[in-house]
Amino acid sequence: MDKGYPSLKLRLALIAYTLLWWVLLPVVVLYLRRRGRKDPLYAQKLAERFGRYRARLKNPVWVHAVSLGEMRSATPLIRALLAQGETVLTTHFTPAGRREAEREFAAEIAAGTVQTVWVPFEYSFAYRRFLKHFAPKYGLVMEIEIWPRMIMACRRYRTPLFMCNAQYPEKSFEKDQQGLGLRAALVAGFAGAFVKSEGQRARFAAVGMQNIHVTGELRFDQPIPQAHLTAAAACRTALTKGRPSFTLTSVVEGEDALYIAMIRQTTGVFFVYVPRAPERFDDVAQMLQAAGLRYARRSALLDDDLGLADPAPEIDVLLGDSMGEMYFYLGLCDRAIVGGGFVPKGAHNIIEPLALKKPVIVGPHIWTIAYPATEAMAAGVCQLVPDAQALMAEVQAPTPVTDTQITTFYEDHAGGVARTLAAIPKALAR
């Protein structure tokens, strides 16, 4: 541990940060309870948010996956760790991440080799309880989650904490070079990182992080639920009626008007529309209704096993109002339009469609997925469209992409799990 870390500037900032958390505690609790009205899990097991836990794994590997996307990227690595005989503790902030962990590892949770809990709030006492209760061997924080008290507590109690499947988006990196540079200072507080590319290594190193290992993108090793593909194949013809089909994945607030206008102007095409967040399902249904589109909700049209309960109605849009079934939705399409790219917050995961050999279309804001989107565009398997007009043109006359192109691209970038497993002992030894 560096004796000069944290700096005086960072110490002062942490004091202010802690005071702010104490002042805002009633607001945070109220927020969780209000969110709990739509999703009860938000308001459940509140004691865990303060570091109080009942069950305990002994010296697990700790994986922090804040929400659904991070949990999905962690899944293949967790399976590999379990295969090595480790026990795994997963922490989450949102119900989506926790539910995914509980769904994916239900058997392991029952067997006592996996445990899922809420991550503590940002209080020193909560992390002290957490770390003493579980005594994790080391922690892996998925992607680029920066939790100051988590970092400081792990340093204090000598729990090695690494970024995993990490990326440092260009906008975040540039912003951190300006002003006080506090987030950059916090990044340097990790014990190291397992990063997606050489470009990411350079950015992390530039802010003072050491012990960096290039391991690639874990999502390329994600398991594909074959039951979802089988179900999609069974009902695809009945739904699409032989029409070309597109699945819009992870659509976020601010994009709906653009996508719905595109659907209204496109004839002879079937669309699957999957909002990013479950709390948006009803709102999107109302938008589709108001636009006069022929649509049906997955929850009304399909049974629990993704089978058609009745003959398929004449619809142009299937609203994907469920979680954890993305591969089913992708199995219904010829191509995927990945959401998030038409708002400044940036696009989401393009790897899932490519895993099924589905060419991808993204909007202009790809800074969040620069890797592997830039490489996918160079390989010709991902098309960037700058505006609504270009999106319409790509839907009406898609750029030709072969299965061979996608297979070659995918194979060139797979293997992140094996590289990460090989790098972990080296990182711990430093």
mmCIF file of C-alpha atoms in Angstrom, residues 2 13 18 42 71 121-122 134 151 168 214 237 265 272 279 285-286 340 372 393 429:
data_model
loop_
_atom_site.group_PDB
_atom_site.id
_atom_site.type_symbol
_atom_site.label_atom_id
_atom_site.label_comp_id
_atom_site.label_asym_id
_atom_site.label_seq_id
_atom_site.Cartn_x
_atom_site.Cartn_y
_atom_site.Cartn_z
ATOM 1 C CA ASP A 2 1.311 3.469 -0.902
ATOM 2 C CA ALA A 13 -12.852 15.318 -0.781
ATOM 3 C CA THR A 18 -19.043 11.195 3.546
ATOM 4 C CA TYR A 42 -35.640 -2.156 -4.049
ATOM 5 C CA MET A 71 -23.847 -9.198 -14.047
ATOM 6 C CA PHE A 121 -24.074 2.159 1.147
ATOM 7 C CA GLU A 122 -21.013 4.384 1.021
ATOM 8 C CA PHE A 134 -17.311 -12.182 4.515
ATOM 9 C CA ILE A 151 -11.940 1.489 -2.439
ATOM 10 C CA TYR A 168 -12.154 3.850 -19.287
ATOM 11 C CA VAL A 214 -5.072 -6.795 -20.841
ATOM 12 C CA THR A 237 -42.530 -17.769 -38.386
ATOM 13 C CA GLN A 265 -42.718 4.566 -41.716
ATOM 14 C CA VAL A 272 -39.189 -6.666 -31.474
ATOM 15 C CA GLU A 279 -40.089 0.385 -15.181
ATOM 16 C CA ALA A 285 -46.692 0.188 -24.372
ATOM 17 C CA GLN A 286 -48.648 3.448 -24.138
ATOM 18 C CA GLY A 340 -28.539 3.928 -26.281
ATOM 19 C CA PRO A 372 -15.485 -3.607 -29.308
ATOM 20 C CA ALA A 393 -32.035 3.667 -45.010
ATOM 21 C CA ALA A 429 1.344 -11.666 -6.437
#
